[in-house]
Each structure stands twice: as C-alpha cells, then as structure tokens.
C-alpha cells in the first residue's frame, strides 16, 4: 500500500520542473508514494515514459488545457488520490532525507490534521517558513531568515496556519473543509485551508525535524496576477477570526533581563507594534514610527536616523518587517554602547544587537 498521495500542480518553467523532478527521483522511498502531477495549462507536458526513465514509477498525470489556478487544479488532482494522506508539494521543493516520513509520522497522531516541515532557502541556508504567524492585519512566514540551527526554529509546535508549498494533510479533513477555495488564484488557498482547520478545532503542526528546501517564487509567481485583490478577499473574510499570535513566539525568546523599558523605533508596516511588545512583558516608554520607509529592502541608519539615537541612554528595540532590513548597519551598532538593544520583526525573530556586532 502506498504511504500517501503527493499532489504537484505545475505550470512553471520547464527547467525548474525538470530540476525538481530529478531531485524528487533521488528521494530514496519515492516509489512508495502515489504521485499525481497536474499540469495547470502549462505549455509543455512530460510523458509517462519520461517519468519512468527518471525512475518515477507511480506517476498519474493530468493535463488541463486551460489554466484553472492553484486551488482549482489541486482540487481536481485530489479526486484521483487513492491514499488517506495527501501531500501538497510545489515544484520548487527539494526534499531532505526522510522529510516525508517525518511529516507523516506526526500526521498519524489523532489530534493533528496538517503538518508542514522546516522550509529552508537554498540560496542562503536560512529559514523560509516554519508556518504562518499573524497580527491583526499582517501575516508572515514564522521565523523567516532565522538560522536553521537556532533554538526557536528547532522547536516543533502548533501553528494557526501553514504554507502548502509542502504540507501533508488527512484526506478526510481536506474534504470536510470543502477543499481549497477557488476564489483565490495562486496565493492564499493553502493558508486559508489550514486556518479553517484551526477554527474547526483541528491542529496544524510545524514539525522541525522534517526539512526541505524551498526555492520560493519559483512555482507560483508564473501566474502574473496581482495579489492585492486576493489579499483583500482573505482579510475581509478572516480578520475577525485571526488571533494575533506574534507575541507568543517573541516571548519564547526573551530572557528576563530583556524585559526592561525600551524606546521602539518602528520600521515595520504595522502602525503600532506597542501592544504586541507589551503582551510580551516589554515596557514601551516611547515609540518613533518610520512607517514611510517600511517598504525598503534595506535601511541605512546613517541616512534615516538622527545621531542622537546612537548616543541615547535608553535601550532601543528596532522593530521591522524582517530583521534583514536593518542587520547591515554594523558600524552604527558598533558605535552604540547599549547592551540590551534588540531587533524584533513581524516573523517573530528576536536578535540582540550585541550578537550581530560580536560575530
């Protein structure tokens, strides 16, 4: 009996897909899985013979003449699935050893309905996703760009929602939730499906011991589609249910010496992060918002911060969308002599500025 049905919806470029298939064929137990490849209106198709030449013996292929979008294509593919467990997989994933088995062993627990592994950027060997994390109006990949060996990354646990770039779920749960919503095109279906599980009292789990690389942006951005509309649909449906869970992951990383009073410099898109920080036990004495530059990939403090902040006595929290926006200010950080300064971001990363300088 096959272990699970792997569902791969593809429409991206041929080179990426052929690279993906090669690495998939190298996974030692791959022929213990049923594989369903659904070609979502892509220009090229790979024949069953070509799959067999790669050593992929259990591939069922479906070709859609017209592009249906990620949710609809995956829903069609699940109709052909014969196993009790479904594994959704983007075609820009490279599995590390035993990844699928480790995911399935967690999914076999009665109380768990969906599982995602630790997803890693192959470009930087940093975390891409450990699940989704929310504030009232933002969602991010939990711990994105964190070091893969850090303590918090290697702590499995429940998440409000997961990413379906690589995600295992029970077929009964998938049917019960009404499958993926087809009103999105390529961005929010998986997050919404796993969020629905959570709101129906089922558990979504991040399993740190299972690992895979996610090239990201590879698979789905081929749909040249504006995500803003999809984002609007998602938030209008879900904002009243979503719980702000960012403070939980931040709290888990703070030591008692870091629960002092801080001045917050806010470089994030969140207008007011103070309530989140206060929920972690941090005293916010003052906040200065730089929301107008929050869209920048990289911020140069010599260009945007007055020198007074460098010589300041009070401890500072640099609050950002992702810590990578500010981590390159090494000289600035060297000049400031404070011991307790922190960088905290919307992915839940907590870094001490001292640790950046002493590396």
Coordinates of C-alpha atoms in Angstrom, one line a residue:
X1 CA 0.0 0.0 0.0
X2 CA 1.3 3.4 -0.9
X3 CA 2.2 5.7 2.0
X4 CA 0.5 8.9 0.7
X5 CA -0.6 10.7 -2.4
X6 CA 1.7 13.5 -3.5
X7 CA 0.0 16.2 -5.4
X8 CA 2.0 18.5 -7.6
X9 CA 0.4 21.3 -9.5
X10 CA 2.7 22.8 -12.1
X11 CA 2.7 25.5 -14.8
X12 CA 6.1 27.0 -14.2
X13 CA 9.1 26.9 -16.4
X14 CA 10.4 23.7 -17.8
X15 CA 13.9 23.9 -16.5
X16 CA 12.7 24.4 -12.9
X17 CA 10.3 21.5 -13.3
X18 CA 12.9 19.2 -14.7
X19 CA 15.3 20.1 -11.9
X20 CA 12.5 19.4 -9.4
X21 CA 11.7 16.0 -10.9
X22 CA 15.4 15.0 -10.9
X23 CA 15.7 15.7 -7.2
X24 CA 12.4 14.1 -6.4
X25 CA 13.5 10.9 -8.2
X26 CA 16.6 10.8 -5.9
X27 CA 14.4 10.6 -2.8
X28 CA 15.0 7.0 -1.6
X29 CA 11.4 6.0 -0.9
X30 CA 9.7 8.0 -3.6
X31 CA 8.2 4.9 -5.3
X32 CA 6.3 4.2 -2.0
X33 CA 4.2 7.2 -2.8
X34 CA 1.5 7.8 -5.4
X35 CA 2.3 10.9 -7.4
X36 CA -0.3 13.0 -9.1
X37 CA 1.1 15.7 -11.4
X38 CA -1.5 18.2 -12.6
X39 CA -0.3 20.4 -15.4
X40 CA -2.3 23.6 -15.0
X41 CA -2.4 24.9 -18.5
X42 CA 1.4 24.9 -18.9
X43 CA 2.8 24.8 -22.5
X44 CA 4.7 21.6 -22.1
X45 CA 4.0 18.2 -20.7
X46 CA 6.2 15.3 -19.6
X47 CA 5.2 11.9 -20.8
X48 CA 4.7 8.9 -18.5
X49 CA 7.7 7.3 -20.3
X50 CA 9.9 10.3 -19.3
X51 CA 8.8 9.8 -15.7
X52 CA 9.7 6.1 -15.8
X53 CA 13.1 7.0 -17.3
X54 CA 13.7 9.1 -14.2
X55 CA 12.8 6.1 -12.0
X56 CA 9.4 7.6 -11.0
X57 CA 7.1 4.6 -11.5
X58 CA 3.9 5.7 -9.9
X59 CA 3.0 8.9 -11.6
X60 CA -0.5 9.7 -12.7
X61 CA -0.6 12.8 -14.9
X62 CA -3.5 15.1 -15.6
X63 CA -3.2 17.9 -18.3
X64 CA -5.6 20.8 -18.1
X65 CA -6.0 22.6 -21.4
X66 CA -6.9 25.9 -19.7
X67 CA -5.2 27.4 -16.6
X68 CA -7.6 26.9 -13.6
X69 CA -5.4 28.4 -10.8
X70 CA -3.6 26.7 -7.9
X71 CA -6.6 25.9 -5.7
X72 CA -8.8 24.5 -8.5
X73 CA -6.0 22.5 -10.1
X74 CA -5.1 20.9 -6.8
X75 CA -8.8 20.1 -6.0
X76 CA -9.1 18.3 -9.4
X77 CA -6.0 16.3 -8.6
X78 CA -7.2 15.2 -5.2
X79 CA -10.1 13.4 -6.9
X80 CA -7.6 10.9 -8.3
X81 CA -5.9 10.3 -4.9
X82 CA -6.2 6.8 -3.5
X83 CA -4.4 7.3 -0.2
X84 CA -5.7 8.5 3.2
X85 CA -2.9 11.1 3.4
X86 CA -2.4 13.9 0.9
X87 CA 0.9 15.8 0.5
X88 CA 0.7 19.1 -1.4
X89 CA 4.1 19.9 -3.0
X90 CA 5.2 22.9 -5.1
X91 CA 7.5 22.2 -8.0
X92 CA 10.2 24.3 -6.4
X93 CA 10.8 22.0 -3.4
X94 CA 13.8 19.8 -2.8
X95 CA 13.3 17.2 0.0
X96 CA 16.0 16.5 2.6
X97 CA 16.3 12.8 3.8
X98 CA 13.2 11.3 5.5
X99 CA 11.3 14.6 5.2
X100 CA 8.0 12.9 4.1
X101 CA 8.2 10.1 6.6
X102 CA 8.8 12.5 9.4
X103 CA 5.8 14.6 8.4
X104 CA 3.6 11.5 8.1
X105 CA 4.6 10.2 11.5
X106 CA 3.3 13.4 13.1
X107 CA 0.1 13.4 10.9
X108 CA -0.7 9.9 12.2
X109 CA -1.4 11.4 15.6
X110 CA -5.2 11.6 16.1
X111 CA -5.1 15.3 17.1
X112 CA -3.1 16.6 14.1
X113 CA -4.8 17.3 10.7
X114 CA -2.0 19.1 8.8
X115 CA 1.8 19.2 9.0
X116 CA 4.5 21.3 7.4
X117 CA 8.3 20.9 7.6
X118 CA 11.0 23.4 8.2
X119 CA 11.4 25.0 4.8
X120 CA 14.8 26.4 4.0
X121 CA 16.0 28.9 1.4
X122 CA 18.6 27.0 -0.7
X123 CA 20.2 30.4 -1.6
X124 CA 21.1 31.4 2.0
X125 CA 20.5 28.2 4.0
X126 CA 18.2 30.3 6.3
X127 CA 14.6 29.6 7.2
X128 CA 12.0 30.3 4.6
X129 CA 9.0 29.2 6.7
X130 CA 8.0 27.4 9.9
X131 CA 4.3 28.1 9.4
X132 CA 2.3 31.4 9.3
X133 CA 2.2 34.0 12.0
X134 CA -0.3 36.8 12.4
X135 CA -1.0 40.2 13.8
X136 CA -4.5 41.6 13.4
X137 CA -3.7 42.7 9.9
X138 CA -0.4 41.2 8.8
X139 CA 0.7 37.7 8.1
X140 CA 4.3 36.5 7.7
X141 CA 6.2 33.3 7.5
X142 CA 7.2 32.5 11.1
X143 CA 10.9 32.9 11.7
X144 CA 11.7 33.7 8.1
X145 CA 15.5 34.2 7.6
X146 CA 16.3 32.8 11.0
X147 CA 19.3 30.5 11.4
X148 CA 18.2 26.9 10.9
X149 CA 20.0 25.7 14.0
X150 CA 18.6 28.3 16.4
X151 CA 16.7 27.0 19.4
X152 CA 13.3 28.5 18.5
X153 CA 13.5 27.1 14.9
X154 CA 14.1 23.6 16.3
X155 CA 11.0 23.7 18.5
X156 CA 8.0 22.0 16.9
X157 CA 4.6 23.2 17.7
X158 CA 1.1 24.2 16.8
X159 CA 0.6 27.0 14.2
X160 CA -2.6 28.9 13.4
X161 CA -1.9 28.2 9.7
X162 CA 0.7 26.6 7.4
X163 CA 2.1 27.0 4.0
X164 CA 1.0 24.4 1.4
X165 CA 4.3 24.7 -0.6
X166 CA 4.9 21.4 1.2
X167 CA 2.2 20.2 3.5
X168 CA 0.7 16.9 4.5
X169 CA -3.0 16.6 5.5
X170 CA -5.6 14.0 6.0
X171 CA -7.9 13.4 3.1
X172 CA -10.9 13.3 5.3
X173 CA -10.0 16.8 6.8
X174 CA -9.5 18.2 3.3
X175 CA -12.9 17.0 2.1
X176 CA -14.6 18.1 5.4
X177 CA -13.3 21.7 5.0
X178 CA -14.5 21.9 1.4
X179 CA -11.0 21.6 -0.2
X180 CA -9.2 24.7 -1.4
X181 CA -11.2 27.8 -2.1
X182 CA -11.2 28.6 -5.8
X183 CA -11.8 32.3 -5.3
X184 CA -8.0 32.9 -5.0
X185 CA -5.7 32.3 -7.9
X186 CA -2.3 31.5 -6.6
X187 CA -1.6 32.8 -3.1
X188 CA -3.9 32.3 -0.2
X189 CA -5.7 29.0 -0.6
X190 CA -3.3 26.9 1.5
X191 CA -3.1 29.3 4.3
X192 CA -6.9 29.6 4.3
X193 CA -7.4 25.9 4.3
X194 CA -5.1 25.3 7.3
X195 CA -6.7 28.3 9.1
X196 CA -10.1 26.7 8.6
X197 CA -8.7 23.5 10.3
X198 CA -7.6 25.6 13.3
X199 CA -11.0 27.3 13.6
X200 CA -12.7 23.9 13.5
X201 CA -10.7 22.7 16.4
X202 CA -8.2 20.7 14.4
X203 CA -4.5 21.1 14.8
X204 CA -1.9 22.4 12.3
X205 CA 1.6 21.4 13.3
X206 CA 5.1 22.7 12.4
X207 CA 7.4 19.7 12.5
X208 CA 11.0 21.0 12.8
X209 CA 12.6 17.6 12.4
X210 CA 11.3 17.3 8.8
X211 CA 13.2 19.6 6.4
X212 CA 13.1 20.6 2.8
X213 CA 14.5 23.4 0.6
X214 CA 12.0 25.8 -1.0
X215 CA 13.4 27.8 -3.9
X216 CA 10.3 30.1 -3.5
X217 CA 8.8 32.4 -6.0
X218 CA 9.7 29.7 -8.4
X219 CA 6.5 27.9 -8.7
X220 CA 3.6 30.2 -8.4
X221 CA 4.7 33.6 -9.5
X222 CA 4.3 32.4 -13.1
X223 CA 0.7 33.4 -12.7
X224 CA 1.2 37.1 -13.4
X225 CA -1.6 38.2 -11.2
X226 CA -2.0 41.0 -8.8
X227 CA -2.1 39.6 -5.2
X228 CA -3.7 42.7 -3.7
X229 CA -7.2 41.6 -4.6
X230 CA -6.6 38.2 -3.2
X231 CA -5.3 39.7 0.0
X232 CA -8.4 41.9 0.3
X233 CA -10.7 38.8 -0.1
X234 CA -8.7 36.9 2.5
X235 CA -8.6 39.7 5.2
X236 CA -12.3 40.6 4.7
X237 CA -13.3 37.0 5.3
X238 CA -10.9 36.2 8.1
X239 CA -9.7 39.2 10.1
X240 CA -12.4 38.9 12.8
X241 CA -11.2 35.3 13.5
X242 CA -7.5 35.7 13.3
X243 CA -5.7 35.7 16.6
X244 CA -2.6 37.8 17.0
X245 CA 0.0 35.1 17.8
X246 CA 3.2 37.0 17.1
X247 CA 3.7 37.8 20.8
X248 CA 3.8 34.1 21.7
X249 CA 6.9 33.4 19.5
X250 CA 8.6 36.6 20.6
X251 CA 8.0 35.9 24.3
X252 CA 9.5 32.4 24.0
X253 CA 12.9 34.0 23.0
X254 CA 13.1 36.8 25.6
X255 CA 15.2 36.5 28.7
X256 CA 14.1 38.2 31.9
X257 CA 17.0 40.8 31.5
X258 CA 15.4 41.9 28.2
X259 CA 12.1 42.8 29.8
X260 CA 13.2 46.3 30.7
X261 CA 12.0 49.6 29.4
X262 CA 12.5 50.4 25.7
X263 CA 12.2 53.1 23.2
X264 CA 10.8 51.5 20.0
X265 CA 11.9 52.6 16.5
X266 CA 9.2 51.2 14.3
X267 CA 10.3 50.4 10.7
X268 CA 7.5 47.9 10.1
X269 CA 4.3 48.2 8.1
X270 CA 2.4 47.8 11.4
X271 CA 1.3 51.3 12.6
X272 CA 1.6 50.4 16.2
X273 CA 3.5 47.4 17.5
X274 CA 3.4 48.6 21.1
X275 CA 0.5 46.3 22.2
X276 CA 2.3 43.2 20.8
X277 CA 5.5 44.1 22.6
X278 CA 3.6 44.9 25.8
X279 CA 1.9 41.5 25.6
X280 CA 5.5 40.0 25.8
X281 CA 6.2 41.9 29.0
X282 CA 8.2 44.7 27.4
X283 CA 7.7 48.2 28.7
X284 CA 7.4 50.6 25.8
X285 CA 8.4 54.1 27.0
X286 CA 8.2 55.8 23.7
X287 CA 7.8 55.0 20.0
X288 CA 9.0 56.7 16.9
X289 CA 7.5 55.4 13.7
X290 CA 9.3 55.3 10.4
X291 CA 6.5 53.5 8.6
X292 CA 7.0 55.6 5.5
X293 CA 10.3 53.7 4.7
X294 CA 9.0 50.3 5.9
X295 CA 8.9 49.1 2.3
X296 CA 12.7 49.3 1.9
X297 CA 14.6 46.0 1.5
X298 CA 17.5 47.5 3.3
X299 CA 17.7 50.5 5.6
X300 CA 20.8 52.6 6.2
X301 CA 20.6 54.2 9.6
X302 CA 23.2 56.9 8.8
X303 CA 20.7 58.1 6.2
X304 CA 17.5 57.9 8.2
X305 CA 18.2 58.1 12.0
X306 CA 19.4 61.1 13.9
X307 CA 22.7 60.7 15.6
X308 CA 21.0 61.2 19.0
X309 CA 19.7 57.6 18.8
X310 CA 23.2 56.3 18.6
X311 CA 24.3 58.1 21.7
X312 CA 21.0 57.6 23.5
X313 CA 21.0 56.1 27.1
X314 CA 17.6 54.3 26.9
X315 CA 17.6 50.8 25.3
X316 CA 16.2 50.6 21.9
X317 CA 14.1 48.0 20.0
X318 CA 14.3 48.2 16.2
X319 CA 11.0 46.8 15.1
X320 CA 11.0 45.7 11.4
X321 CA 9.1 43.6 8.8
X322 CA 12.1 41.3 8.7
X323 CA 15.4 41.8 10.6
X324 CA 17.3 41.6 7.3
X325 CA 16.1 45.1 6.6
X326 CA 18.4 46.5 9.3
X327 CA 21.1 43.9 10.0
X328 CA 23.7 45.6 7.8
X329 CA 24.1 48.6 10.0
X330 CA 27.1 47.1 11.6
X331 CA 29.1 50.3 12.1
X332 CA 26.0 52.1 13.6
X333 CA 25.6 49.2 16.0
X334 CA 29.3 49.3 16.9
X335 CA 29.0 53.0 17.8
X336 CA 26.1 52.5 20.2
X337 CA 27.3 51.2 23.5
X338 CA 24.0 49.9 24.9
X339 CA 23.9 46.2 26.0
X340 CA 20.2 45.4 25.7
X341 CA 19.2 46.7 22.2
X342 CA 17.1 44.3 20.3
X343 CA 15.8 43.8 16.7
X344 CA 12.3 42.2 16.6
X345 CA 10.3 41.6 13.5
X346 CA 6.9 40.5 12.1
X347 CA 8.2 37.0 11.5
X348 CA 8.9 36.6 15.2
X349 CA 12.7 36.9 15.1
X350 CA 14.4 38.3 18.1
X351 CA 18.1 39.3 17.8
X352 CA 20.3 41.0 20.2
X353 CA 22.2 43.8 18.5
X354 CA 25.3 42.8 20.6
X355 CA 25.3 39.4 18.9
X356 CA 25.4 41.0 15.5
X357 CA 28.4 43.1 16.4
X358 CA 30.5 40.4 18.1
X359 CA 30.1 37.9 15.3

